[in-house]
Amino acid sequence: MTITTLSSRQFNQDASKAKKAAKDGPVFITDRGRPAHVLLTFDEYKRISGGRTKIADLLAMPGIEDIELEIPQLRDVALPADLS
């Protein structure tokens, strides 16, 4: 794994260079000489974040409209509270 460090200016001037470097490892982006951001590939991000799927990600999936979802109808009716 190679760690690449770019200044914010370098990143702004050549974002494609940063994306290519991210394939080999994290890219640290500095702001006034101090690390401010890290660029990772999406696969690497998923690996380190545990790959947990969020419901928002599932709802945004292509083809989701073809999945059938059956929600059972609630048969229990709420009864009024006895306050006597």
JSON list of N, CA and C in Angstrom, two decimals:
[
{"chain": "A", "resi": 1, "resn": "MET", "atom": "N", "xyz": [0.86, -1.18, 0.00]},
{"chain": "A", "resi": 1, "resn": "MET", "atom": "CA", "xyz": [0.00, 0.00, 0.00]},
{"chain": "A", "resi": 1, "resn": "MET", "atom": "C", "xyz": [0.90, 1.23, 0.00]},
{"chain": "A", "resi": 2, "resn": "THR", "atom": "N", "xyz": [0.59, 2.14, -0.89]},
{"chain": "A", "resi": 2, "resn": "THR", "atom": "CA", "xyz": [1.34, 3.38, -1.00]},
{"chain": "A", "resi": 2, "resn": "THR", "atom": "C", "xyz": [0.48, 4.53, -0.49]},
{"chain": "A", "resi": 3, "resn": "ILE", "atom": "N", "xyz": [1.06, 5.37, 0.35]},
{"chain": "A", "resi": 3, "resn": "ILE", "atom": "CA", "xyz": [0.35, 6.55, 0.83]},
{"chain": "A", "resi": 3, "resn": "ILE", "atom": "C", "xyz": [0.87, 7.75, 0.05]},
{"chain": "A", "resi": 4, "resn": "THR", "atom": "N", "xyz": [-0.05, 8.48, -0.55]},
{"chain": "A", "resi": 4, "resn": "THR", "atom": "CA", "xyz": [0.29, 9.67, -1.34]},
{"chain": "A", "resi": 4, "resn": "THR", "atom": "C", "xyz": [-0.21, 10.90, -0.59]},
{"chain": "A", "resi": 5, "resn": "THR", "atom": "N", "xyz": [0.59, 11.95, -0.60]},
{"chain": "A", "resi": 5, "resn": "THR", "atom": "CA", "xyz": [0.19, 13.21, 0.02]},
{"chain": "A", "resi": 5, "resn": "THR", "atom": "C", "xyz": [0.17, 14.29, -1.04]},
{"chain": "A", "resi": 6, "resn": "LEU", "atom": "N", "xyz": [-0.94, 15.00, -1.13]},
{"chain": "A", "resi": 6, "resn": "LEU", "atom": "CA", "xyz": [-1.10, 16.11, -2.07]},
{"chain": "A", "resi": 6, "resn": "LEU", "atom": "C", "xyz": [-1.59, 17.34, -1.31]},
{"chain": "A", "resi": 7, "resn": "SER", "atom": "N", "xyz": [-1.15, 18.48, -1.75]},
{"chain": "A", "resi": 7, "resn": "SER", "atom": "CA", "xyz": [-1.71, 19.71, -1.17]},
{"chain": "A", "resi": 7, "resn": "SER", "atom": "C", "xyz": [-3.09, 19.94, -1.77]},
{"chain": "A", "resi": 8, "resn": "SER", "atom": "N", "xyz": [-3.86, 20.79, -1.14]},
{"chain": "A", "resi": 8, "resn": "SER", "atom": "CA", "xyz": [-5.19, 21.11, -1.69]},
{"chain": "A", "resi": 8, "resn": "SER", "atom": "C", "xyz": [-5.07, 21.68, -3.09]},
{"chain": "A", "resi": 9, "resn": "ARG", "atom": "N", "xyz": [-4.06, 22.48, -3.31]},
{"chain": "A", "resi": 9, "resn": "ARG", "atom": "CA", "xyz": [-3.84, 23.08, -4.63]},
{"chain": "A", "resi": 9, "resn": "ARG", "atom": "C", "xyz": [-3.55, 22.00, -5.66]},
{"chain": "A", "resi": 10, "resn": "GLN", "atom": "N", "xyz": [-2.66, 21.06, -5.32]},
{"chain": "A", "resi": 10, "resn": "GLN", "atom": "CA", "xyz": [-2.34, 19.97, -6.25]},
{"chain": "A", "resi": 10, "resn": "GLN", "atom": "C", "xyz": [-3.60, 19.14, -6.55]},
{"chain": "A", "resi": 11, "resn": "PHE", "atom": "N", "xyz": [-4.38, 18.88, -5.51]},
{"chain": "A", "resi": 11, "resn": "PHE", "atom": "CA", "xyz": [-5.60, 18.11, -5.70]},
{"chain": "A", "resi": 11, "resn": "PHE", "atom": "C", "xyz": [-6.56, 18.83, -6.65]},
{"chain": "A", "resi": 12, "resn": "ASN", "atom": "N", "xyz": [-6.74, 20.13, -6.44]},
{"chain": "A", "resi": 12, "resn": "ASN", "atom": "CA", "xyz": [-7.65, 20.92, -7.29]},
{"chain": "A", "resi": 12, "resn": "ASN", "atom": "C", "xyz": [-7.16, 20.99, -8.73]},
{"chain": "A", "resi": 13, "resn": "GLN", "atom": "N", "xyz": [-5.87, 21.02, -8.93]},
{"chain": "A", "resi": 13, "resn": "GLN", "atom": "CA", "xyz": [-5.32, 21.14, -10.27]},
{"chain": "A", "resi": 13, "resn": "GLN", "atom": "C", "xyz": [-5.30, 19.81, -11.02]},
{"chain": "A", "resi": 14, "resn": "ASP", "atom": "N", "xyz": [-5.23, 18.70, -10.28]},
{"chain": "A", "resi": 14, "resn": "ASP", "atom": "CA", "xyz": [-5.12, 17.40, -10.95]},
{"chain": "A", "resi": 14, "resn": "ASP", "atom": "C", "xyz": [-5.86, 16.31, -10.16]},
{"chain": "A", "resi": 15, "resn": "ALA", "atom": "N", "xyz": [-7.18, 16.40, -10.15]},
{"chain": "A", "resi": 15, "resn": "ALA", "atom": "CA", "xyz": [-7.98, 15.42, -9.41]},
{"chain": "A", "resi": 15, "resn": "ALA", "atom": "C", "xyz": [-7.82, 14.02, -9.98]},
{"chain": "A", "resi": 16, "resn": "SER", "atom": "N", "xyz": [-7.61, 13.90, -11.28]},
{"chain": "A", "resi": 16, "resn": "SER", "atom": "CA", "xyz": [-7.45, 12.56, -11.88]},
{"chain": "A", "resi": 16, "resn": "SER", "atom": "C", "xyz": [-6.18, 11.88, -11.36]},
{"chain": "A", "resi": 17, "resn": "LYS", "atom": "N", "xyz": [-5.14, 12.66, -11.10]},
{"chain": "A", "resi": 17, "resn": "LYS", "atom": "CA", "xyz": [-3.91, 12.10, -10.51]},
{"chain": "A", "resi": 17, "resn": "LYS", "atom": "C", "xyz": [-4.21, 11.53, -9.13]},
{"chain": "A", "resi": 18, "resn": "ALA", "atom": "N", "xyz": [-5.00, 12.23, -8.35]},
{"chain": "A", "resi": 18, "resn": "ALA", "atom": "CA", "xyz": [-5.37, 11.78, -7.01]},
{"chain": "A", "resi": 18, "resn": "ALA", "atom": "C", "xyz": [-6.21, 10.50, -7.09]},
{"chain": "A", "resi": 19, "resn": "LYS", "atom": "N", "xyz": [-7.14, 10.44, -8.04]},
{"chain": "A", "resi": 19, "resn": "LYS", "atom": "CA", "xyz": [-7.97, 9.24, -8.18]},
{"chain": "A", "resi": 19, "resn": "LYS", "atom": "C", "xyz": [-7.12, 8.04, -8.58]},
{"chain": "A", "resi": 20, "resn": "LYS", "atom": "N", "xyz": [-6.16, 8.24, -9.46]},
{"chain": "A", "resi": 20, "resn": "LYS", "atom": "CA", "xyz": [-5.27, 7.14, -9.85]},
{"chain": "A", "resi": 20, "resn": "LYS", "atom": "C", "xyz": [-4.42, 6.69, -8.66]},
{"chain": "A", "resi": 21, "resn": "ALA", "atom": "N", "xyz": [-3.92, 7.64, -7.88]},
{"chain": "A", "resi": 21, "resn": "ALA", "atom": "CA", "xyz": [-3.09, 7.31, -6.72]},
{"chain": "A", "resi": 21, "resn": "ALA", "atom": "C", "xyz": [-3.90, 6.56, -5.67]},
{"chain": "A", "resi": 22, "resn": "ALA", "atom": "N", "xyz": [-5.19, 6.85, -5.56]},
{"chain": "A", "resi": 22, "resn": "ALA", "atom": "CA", "xyz": [-6.05, 6.19, -4.57]},
{"chain": "A", "resi": 22, "resn": "ALA", "atom": "C", "xyz": [-6.21, 4.70, -4.85]},
{"chain": "A", "resi": 23, "resn": "LYS", "atom": "N", "xyz": [-5.95, 4.27, -6.09]},
{"chain": "A", "resi": 23, "resn": "LYS", "atom": "CA", "xyz": [-6.02, 2.85, -6.41]},
{"chain": "A", "resi": 23, "resn": "LYS", "atom": "C", "xyz": [-4.92, 2.07, -5.71]},
{"chain": "A", "resi": 24, "resn": "ASP", "atom": "N", "xyz": [-3.80, 2.76, -5.37]},
{"chain": "A", "resi": 24, "resn": "ASP", "atom": "CA", "xyz": [-2.67, 2.11, -4.72]},
{"chain": "A", "resi": 24, "resn": "ASP", "atom": "C", "xyz": [-2.67, 2.29, -3.21]},
{"chain": "A", "resi": 25, "resn": "GLY", "atom": "N", "xyz": [-3.53, 3.16, -2.70]},
{"chain": "A", "resi": 25, "resn": "GLY", "atom": "CA", "xyz": [-3.58, 3.40, -1.26]},
{"chain": "A", "resi": 25, "resn": "GLY", "atom": "C", "xyz": [-4.21, 4.75, -0.99]},
{"chain": "A", "resi": 26, "resn": "PRO", "atom": "N", "xyz": [-4.32, 5.12, 0.28]},
{"chain": "A", "resi": 26, "resn": "PRO", "atom": "CA", "xyz": [-4.97, 6.39, 0.63]},
{"chain": "A", "resi": 26, "resn": "PRO", "atom": "C", "xyz": [-4.19, 7.60, 0.13]},
{"chain": "A", "resi": 27, "resn": "VAL", "atom": "N", "xyz": [-4.92, 8.64, -0.18]},
{"chain": "A", "resi": 27, "resn": "VAL", "atom": "CA", "xyz": [-4.33, 9.92, -0.61]},
{"chain": "A", "resi": 27, "resn": "VAL", "atom": "C", "xyz": [-4.67, 10.95, 0.46]},
{"chain": "A", "resi": 28, "resn": "PHE", "atom": "N", "xyz": [-3.63, 11.44, 1.13]},
{"chain": "A", "resi": 28, "resn": "PHE", "atom": "CA", "xyz": [-3.83, 12.49, 2.13]},
{"chain": "A", "resi": 28, "resn": "PHE", "atom": "C", "xyz": [-3.80, 13.83, 1.43]},
{"chain": "A", "resi": 29, "resn": "ILE", "atom": "N", "xyz": [-4.81, 14.63, 1.68]},
{"chain": "A", "resi": 29, "resn": "ILE", "atom": "CA", "xyz": [-4.90, 15.97, 1.09]},
{"chain": "A", "resi": 29, "resn": "ILE", "atom": "C", "xyz": [-4.68, 16.97, 2.21]},
{"chain": "A", "resi": 30, "resn": "THR", "atom": "N", "xyz": [-3.67, 17.79, 2.05]},
{"chain": "A", "resi": 30, "resn": "THR", "atom": "CA", "xyz": [-3.32, 18.73, 3.11]},
{"chain": "A", "resi": 30, "resn": "THR", "atom": "C", "xyz": [-3.88, 20.11, 2.86]},
{"chain": "A", "resi": 31, "resn": "ASP", "atom": "N", "xyz": [-4.08, 20.82, 3.94]},
{"chain": "A", "resi": 31, "resn": "ASP", "atom": "CA", "xyz": [-4.52, 22.22, 3.88]},
{"chain": "A", "resi": 31, "resn": "ASP", "atom": "C", "xyz": [-3.54, 23.00, 4.75]},
{"chain": "A", "resi": 32, "resn": "ARG", "atom": "N", "xyz": [-2.75, 23.84, 4.12]},
{"chain": "A", "resi": 32, "resn": "ARG", "atom": "CA", "xyz": [-1.69, 24.59, 4.80]},
{"chain": "A", "resi": 32, "resn": "ARG", "atom": "C", "xyz": [-0.72, 23.68, 5.52]},
{"chain": "A", "resi": 33, "resn": "GLY", "atom": "N", "xyz": [-0.40, 22.57, 4.86]},
{"chain": "A", "resi": 33, "resn": "GLY", "atom": "CA", "xyz": [0.60, 21.65, 5.38]},
{"chain": "A", "resi": 33, "resn": "GLY", "atom": "C", "xyz": [0.10, 20.63, 6.38]},
{"chain": "A", "resi": 34, "resn": "ARG", "atom": "N", "xyz": [-1.15, 20.71, 6.76]},
{"chain": "A", "resi": 34, "resn": "ARG", "atom": "CA", "xyz": [-1.71, 19.77, 7.73]},
{"chain": "A", "resi": 34, "resn": "ARG", "atom": "C", "xyz": [-2.72, 18.87, 7.05]},
{"chain": "A", "resi": 35, "resn": "PRO", "atom": "N", "xyz": [-2.71, 17.56, 7.36]},
{"chain": "A", "resi": 35, "resn": "PRO", "atom": "CA", "xyz": [-3.69, 16.64, 6.76]},
{"chain": "A", "resi": 35, "resn": "PRO", "atom": "C", "xyz": [-5.12, 17.11, 7.06]},
{"chain": "A", "resi": 36, "resn": "ALA", "atom": "N", "xyz": [-5.92, 17.18, 6.01]},
{"chain": "A", "resi": 36, "resn": "ALA", "atom": "CA", "xyz": [-7.29, 17.66, 6.16]},
{"chain": "A", "resi": 36, "resn": "ALA", "atom": "C", "xyz": [-8.33, 16.65, 5.65]},
{"chain": "A", "resi": 37, "resn": "HIS", "atom": "N", "xyz": [-7.97, 15.87, 4.63]},
{"chain": "A", "resi": 37, "resn": "HIS", "atom": "CA", "xyz": [-8.90, 14.93, 4.02]},
{"chain": "A", "resi": 37, "resn": "HIS", "atom": "C", "xyz": [-8.14, 13.69, 3.58]},
{"chain": "A", "resi": 38, "resn": "VAL", "atom": "N", "xyz": [-8.88, 12.60, 3.40]},
{"chain": "A", "resi": 38, "resn": "VAL", "atom": "CA", "xyz": [-8.30, 11.37, 2.88]},
{"chain": "A", "resi": 38, "resn": "VAL", "atom": "C", "xyz": [-9.19, 10.88, 1.74]},
{"chain": "A", "resi": 39, "resn": "LEU", "atom": "N", "xyz": [-8.56, 10.57, 0.61]},
{"chain": "A", "resi": 39, "resn": "LEU", "atom": "CA", "xyz": [-9.28, 10.05, -0.55]},
{"chain": "A", "resi": 39, "resn": "LEU", "atom": "C", "xyz": [-9.02, 8.55, -0.63]},
{"chain": "A", "resi": 40, "resn": "LEU", "atom": "N", "xyz": [-10.11, 7.77, -0.70]},
{"chain": "A", "resi": 40, "resn": "LEU", "atom": "CA", "xyz": [-10.03, 6.31, -0.82]},
{"chain": "A", "resi": 40, "resn": "LEU", "atom": "C", "xyz": [-10.88, 5.86, -1.99]},
{"chain": "A", "resi": 41, "resn": "THR", "atom": "N", "xyz": [-10.58, 4.68, -2.51]},
{"chain": "A", "resi": 41, "resn": "THR", "atom": "CA", "xyz": [-11.50, 4.09, -3.49]},
{"chain": "A", "resi": 41, "resn": "THR", "atom": "C", "xyz": [-12.74, 3.64, -2.72]},
{"chain": "A", "resi": 42, "resn": "PHE", "atom": "N", "xyz": [-13.84, 3.50, -3.41]},
{"chain": "A", "resi": 42, "resn": "PHE", "atom": "CA", "xyz": [-15.08, 3.09, -2.76]},
{"chain": "A", "resi": 42, "resn": "PHE", "atom": "C", "xyz": [-14.94, 1.69, -2.16]},
{"chain": "A", "resi": 43, "resn": "ASP", "atom": "N", "xyz": [-14.26, 0.79, -2.86]},
{"chain": "A", "resi": 43, "resn": "ASP", "atom": "CA", "xyz": [-14.07, -0.57, -2.35]},
{"chain": "A", "resi": 43, "resn": "ASP", "atom": "C", "xyz": [-13.27, -0.55, -1.05]},
{"chain": "A", "resi": 44, "resn": "GLU", "atom": "N", "xyz": [-12.24, 0.27, -0.97]},
{"chain": "A", "resi": 44, "resn": "GLU", "atom": "CA", "xyz": [-11.45, 0.38, 0.25]},
{"chain": "A", "resi": 44, "resn": "GLU", "atom": "C", "xyz": [-12.29, 0.97, 1.38]},
{"chain": "A", "resi": 45, "resn": "TYR", "atom": "N", "xyz": [-13.10, 1.96, 1.06]},
{"chain": "A", "resi": 45, "resn": "TYR", "atom": "CA", "xyz": [-13.99, 2.54, 2.06]},
{"chain": "A", "resi": 45, "resn": "TYR", "atom": "C", "xyz": [-14.94, 1.49, 2.63]},
{"chain": "A", "resi": 46, "resn": "LYS", "atom": "N", "xyz": [-15.55, 0.69, 1.74]},
{"chain": "A", "resi": 46, "resn": "LYS", "atom": "CA", "xyz": [-16.45, -0.36, 2.19]},
{"chain": "A", "resi": 46, "resn": "LYS", "atom": "C", "xyz": [-15.73, -1.36, 3.07]},
{"chain": "A", "resi": 47, "resn": "ARG", "atom": "N", "xyz": [-14.48, -1.69, 2.70]},
{"chain": "A", "resi": 47, "resn": "ARG", "atom": "CA", "xyz": [-13.72, -2.67, 3.47]},
{"chain": "A", "resi": 47, "resn": "ARG", "atom": "C", "xyz": [-13.46, -2.17, 4.89]},
{"chain": "A", "resi": 48, "resn": "ILE", "atom": "N", "xyz": [-13.03, -0.92, 5.02]},
{"chain": "A", "resi": 48, "resn": "ILE", "atom": "CA", "xyz": [-12.70, -0.43, 6.36]},
{"chain": "A", "resi": 48, "resn": "ILE", "atom": "C", "xyz": [-13.92, -0.02, 7.17]},
{"chain": "A", "resi": 49, "resn": "SER", "atom": "N", "xyz": [-15.04, 0.25, 6.51]},
{"chain": "A", "resi": 49, "resn": "SER", "atom": "CA", "xyz": [-16.24, 0.63, 7.25]},
{"chain": "A", "resi": 49, "resn": "SER", "atom": "C", "xyz": [-17.12, -0.57, 7.59]},
{"chain": "A", "resi": 50, "resn": "GLY", "atom": "N", "xyz": [-16.66, -1.75, 7.25]},
{"chain": "A", "resi": 50, "resn": "GLY", "atom": "CA", "xyz": [-17.41, -2.95, 7.58]},
{"chain": "A", "resi": 50, "resn": "GLY", "atom": "C", "xyz": [-18.40, -3.35, 6.52]},
{"chain": "A", "resi": 51, "resn": "GLY", "atom": "N", "xyz": [-18.55, -2.57, 5.47]},
{"chain": "A", "resi": 51, "resn": "GLY", "atom": "CA", "xyz": [-19.44, -2.92, 4.37]},
{"chain": "A", "resi": 51, "resn": "GLY", "atom": "C", "xyz": [-20.90, -2.99, 4.76]},
{"chain": "A", "resi": 52, "resn": "ARG", "atom": "N", "xyz": [-21.26, -2.32, 5.84]},
{"chain": "A", "resi": 52, "resn": "ARG", "atom": "CA", "xyz": [-22.66, -2.34, 6.29]},
{"chain": "A", "resi": 52, "resn": "ARG", "atom": "C", "xyz": [-23.53, -1.64, 5.26]},
{"chain": "A", "resi": 53, "resn": "THR", "atom": "N", "xyz": [-24.64, -2.26, 4.95]},
{"chain": "A", "resi": 53, "resn": "THR", "atom": "CA", "xyz": [-25.57, -1.67, 4.00]},
{"chain": "A", "resi": 53, "resn": "THR", "atom": "C", "xyz": [-26.63, -0.89, 4.76]},
{"chain": "A", "resi": 54, "resn": "LYS", "atom": "N", "xyz": [-26.84, 0.32, 4.37]},
{"chain": "A", "resi": 54, "resn": "LYS", "atom": "CA", "xyz": [-27.86, 1.15, 4.99]},
{"chain": "A", "resi": 54, "resn": "LYS", "atom": "C", "xyz": [-29.13, 1.08, 4.15]},
{"chain": "A", "resi": 55, "resn": "ILE", "atom": "N", "xyz": [-30.26, 1.32, 4.77]},
{"chain": "A", "resi": 55, "resn": "ILE", "atom": "CA", "xyz": [-31.53, 1.24, 4.06]},
{"chain": "A", "resi": 55, "resn": "ILE", "atom": "C", "xyz": [-31.57, 2.24, 2.90]},
{"chain": "A", "resi": 56, "resn": "ALA", "atom": "N", "xyz": [-30.96, 3.40, 3.08]},
{"chain": "A", "resi": 56, "resn": "ALA", "atom": "CA", "xyz": [-30.94, 4.39, 2.01]},
{"chain": "A", "resi": 56, "resn": "ALA", "atom": "C", "xyz": [-30.19, 3.85, 0.80]},
{"chain": "A", "resi": 57, "resn": "ASP", "atom": "N", "xyz": [-29.11, 3.09, 1.04]},
{"chain": "A", "resi": 57, "resn": "ASP", "atom": "CA", "xyz": [-28.36, 2.49, -0.07]},
{"chain": "A", "resi": 57, "resn": "ASP", "atom": "C", "xyz": [-29.21, 1.45, -0.77]},
{"chain": "A", "resi": 58, "resn": "LEU", "atom": "N", "xyz": [-29.95, 0.67, -0.01]},
{"chain": "A", "resi": 58, "resn": "LEU", "atom": "CA", "xyz": [-30.80, -0.36, -0.61]},
{"chain": "A", "resi": 58, "resn": "LEU", "atom": "C", "xyz": [-31.91, 0.27, -1.45]},
{"chain": "A", "resi": 59, "resn": "LEU", "atom": "N", "xyz": [-32.50, 1.36, -0.96]},
{"chain": "A", "resi": 59, "resn": "LEU", "atom": "CA", "xyz": [-33.58, 2.00, -1.69]},
{"chain": "A", "resi": 59, "resn": "LEU", "atom": "C", "xyz": [-33.08, 2.65, -2.98]},
{"chain": "A", "resi": 60, "resn": "ALA", "atom": "N", "xyz": [-31.80, 2.98, -3.03]},
{"chain": "A", "resi": 60, "resn": "ALA", "atom": "CA", "xyz": [-31.24, 3.62, -4.22]},
{"chain": "A", "resi": 60, "resn": "ALA", "atom": "C", "xyz": [-30.73, 2.61, -5.24]},
{"chain": "A", "resi": 61, "resn": "MET", "atom": "N", "xyz": [-30.85, 1.32, -4.94]},
{"chain": "A", "resi": 61, "resn": "MET", "atom": "CA", "xyz": [-30.32, 0.29, -5.83]},
{"chain": "A", "resi": 61, "resn": "MET", "atom": "C", "xyz": [-31.14, 0.21, -7.12]},
{"chain": "A", "resi": 62, "resn": "PRO", "atom": "N", "xyz": [-30.46, 0.07, -8.26]},
{"chain": "A", "resi": 62, "resn": "PRO", "atom": "CA", "xyz": [-31.21, -0.13, -9.51]},
{"chain": "A", "resi": 62, "resn": "PRO", "atom": "C", "xyz": [-31.91, -1.48, -9.46]},
{"chain": "A", "resi": 63, "resn": "GLY", "atom": "N", "xyz": [-33.10, -1.53, -9.99]},
{"chain": "A", "resi": 63, "resn": "GLY", "atom": "CA", "xyz": [-33.87, -2.77, -10.03]},
{"chain": "A", "resi": 63, "resn": "GLY", "atom": "C", "xyz": [-34.68, -3.02, -8.78]},
{"chain": "A", "resi": 64, "resn": "ILE", "atom": "N", "xyz": [-34.60, -2.12, -7.82]},
{"chain": "A", "resi": 64, "resn": "ILE", "atom": "CA", "xyz": [-35.32, -2.30, -6.56]},
{"chain": "A", "resi": 64, "resn": "ILE", "atom": "C", "xyz": [-36.84, -2.32, -6.77]},
{"chain": "A", "resi": 65, "resn": "GLU", "atom": "N", "xyz": [-37.29, -1.67, -7.83]},
{"chain": "A", "resi": 65, "resn": "GLU", "atom": "CA", "xyz": [-38.72, -1.62, -8.09]},
{"chain": "A", "resi": 65, "resn": "GLU", "atom": "C", "xyz": [-39.30, -2.99, -8.45]},
{"chain": "A", "resi": 66, "resn": "ASP", "atom": "N", "xyz": [-38.44, -3.96, -8.79]},
{"chain": "A", "resi": 66, "resn": "ASP", "atom": "CA", "xyz": [-38.90, -5.30, -9.16]},
{"chain": "A", "resi": 66, "resn": "ASP", "atom": "C", "xyz": [-39.06, -6.21, -7.94]},
{"chain": "A", "resi": 67, "resn": "ILE", "atom": "N", "xyz": [-38.62, -5.77, -6.78]},
{"chain": "A", "resi": 67, "resn": "ILE", "atom": "CA", "xyz": [-38.72, -6.59, -5.58]},
{"chain": "A", "resi": 67, "resn": "ILE", "atom": "C", "xyz": [-40.08, -6.39, -4.95]},
{"chain": "A", "resi": 68, "resn": "GLU", "atom": "N", "xyz": [-40.75, -7.51, -4.65]},
{"chain": "A", "resi": 68, "resn": "GLU", "atom": "CA", "xyz": [-42.07, -7.43, -4.04]},
{"chain": "A", "resi": 68, "resn": "GLU", "atom": "C", "xyz": [-41.93, -7.36, -2.53]},
{"chain": "A", "resi": 69, "resn": "LEU", "atom": "N", "xyz": [-42.66, -6.48, -1.92]},
{"chain": "A", "resi": 69, "resn": "LEU", "atom": "CA", "xyz": [-42.65, -6.32, -0.48]},
{"chain": "A", "resi": 69, "resn": "LEU", "atom": "C", "xyz": [-44.07, -6.47, 0.02]},
{"chain": "A", "resi": 70, "resn": "GLU", "atom": "N", "xyz": [-44.29, -7.48, 0.84]},
{"chain": "A", "resi": 70, "resn": "GLU", "atom": "CA", "xyz": [-45.62, -7.71, 1.40]},
{"chain": "A", "resi": 70, "resn": "GLU", "atom": "C", "xyz": [-45.60, -7.29, 2.85]},
{"chain": "A", "resi": 71, "resn": "ILE", "atom": "N", "xyz": [-46.40, -6.30, 3.18]},
{"chain": "A", "resi": 71, "resn": "ILE", "atom": "CA", "xyz": [-46.51, -5.83, 4.55]},
{"chain": "A", "resi": 71, "resn": "ILE", "atom": "C", "xyz": [-47.85, -6.31, 5.08]},
{"chain": "A", "resi": 72, "resn": "PRO", "atom": "N", "xyz": [-47.80, -7.13, 6.14]},
{"chain": "A", "resi": 72, "resn": "PRO", "atom": "CA", "xyz": [-49.07, -7.65, 6.67]},
{"chain": "A", "resi": 72, "resn": "PRO", "atom": "C", "xyz": [-49.91, -6.52, 7.26]},
{"chain": "A", "resi": 73, "resn": "GLN", "atom": "N", "xyz": [-51.23, -6.67, 7.06]},
{"chain": "A", "resi": 73, "resn": "GLN", "atom": "CA", "xyz": [-52.14, -5.65, 7.56]},
{"chain": "A", "resi": 73, "resn": "GLN", "atom": "C", "xyz": [-52.33, -5.85, 9.06]},
{"chain": "A", "resi": 74, "resn": "LEU", "atom": "N", "xyz": [-52.28, -4.76, 9.79]},
{"chain": "A", "resi": 74, "resn": "LEU", "atom": "CA", "xyz": [-52.44, -4.81, 11.24]},
{"chain": "A", "resi": 74, "resn": "LEU", "atom": "C", "xyz": [-53.89, -5.13, 11.58]},
{"chain": "A", "resi": 75, "resn": "ARG", "atom": "N", "xyz": [-54.10, -6.13, 12.40]},
{"chain": "A", "resi": 75, "resn": "ARG", "atom": "CA", "xyz": [-55.45, -6.51, 12.77]},
{"chain": "A", "resi": 75, "resn": "ARG", "atom": "C", "xyz": [-55.80, -6.03, 14.18]},
{"chain": "A", "resi": 76, "resn": "ASP", "atom": "N", "xyz": [-54.82, -5.72, 14.98]},
{"chain": "A", "resi": 76, "resn": "ASP", "atom": "CA", "xyz": [-55.08, -5.23, 16.33]},
{"chain": "A", "resi": 76, "resn": "ASP", "atom": "C", "xyz": [-55.55, -3.78, 16.26]},
{"chain": "A", "resi": 77, "resn": "VAL", "atom": "N", "xyz": [-56.63, -3.54, 16.97]},
{"chain": "A", "resi": 77, "resn": "VAL", "atom": "CA", "xyz": [-57.18, -2.19, 17.03]},
{"chain": "A", "resi": 77, "resn": "VAL", "atom": "C", "xyz": [-56.89, -1.65, 18.42]},
{"chain": "A", "resi": 78, "resn": "ALA", "atom": "N", "xyz": [-56.42, -0.45, 18.49]},
{"chain": "A", "resi": 78, "resn": "ALA", "atom": "CA", "xyz": [-56.14, 0.16, 19.78]},
{"chain": "A", "resi": 78, "resn": "ALA", "atom": "C", "xyz": [-57.43, 0.35, 20.55]},
{"chain": "A", "resi": 79, "resn": "LEU", "atom": "N", "xyz": [-57.39, 0.05, 21.82]},
{"chain": "A", "resi": 79, "resn": "LEU", "atom": "CA", "xyz": [-58.56, 0.23, 22.68]},
{"chain": "A", "resi": 79, "resn": "LEU", "atom": "C", "xyz": [-58.38, 1.49, 23.52]},
{"chain": "A", "resi": 80, "resn": "PRO", "atom": "N", "xyz": [-59.47, 2.16, 23.83]},
{"chain": "A", "resi": 80, "resn": "PRO", "atom": "CA", "xyz": [-59.33, 3.36, 24.66]},
{"chain": "A", "resi": 80, "resn": "PRO", "atom": "C", "xyz": [-58.84, 2.97, 26.06]},
{"chain": "A", "resi": 81, "resn": "ALA", "atom": "N", "xyz": [-58.09, 3.86, 26.66]},
{"chain": "A", "resi": 81, "resn": "ALA", "atom": "CA", "xyz": [-57.55, 3.62, 27.99]},
{"chain": "A", "resi": 81, "resn": "ALA", "atom": "C", "xyz": [-58.65, 3.75, 29.03]},
{"chain": "A", "resi": 82, "resn": "ASP", "atom": "N", "xyz": [-58.63, 2.88, 30.01]},
{"chain": "A", "resi": 82, "resn": "ASP", "atom": "CA", "xyz": [-59.60, 2.94, 31.11]},
{"chain": "A", "resi": 82, "resn": "ASP", "atom": "C", "xyz": [-58.99, 3.81, 32.20]},
{"chain": "A", "resi": 83, "resn": "LEU", "atom": "N", "xyz": [-59.45, 5.02, 32.36]},
{"chain": "A", "resi": 83, "resn": "LEU", "atom": "CA", "xyz": [-58.90, 5.97, 33.32]},
{"chain": "A", "resi": 83, "resn": "LEU", "atom": "C", "xyz": [-59.73, 6.05, 34.60]},
{"chain": "A", "resi": 84, "resn": "SER", "atom": "N", "xyz": [-60.62, 5.08, 34.83]},
{"chain": "A", "resi": 84, "resn": "SER", "atom": "CA", "xyz": [-61.47, 5.14, 36.03]},
{"chain": "A", "resi": 84, "resn": "SER", "atom": "C", "xyz": [-60.76, 4.61, 37.26]}
]
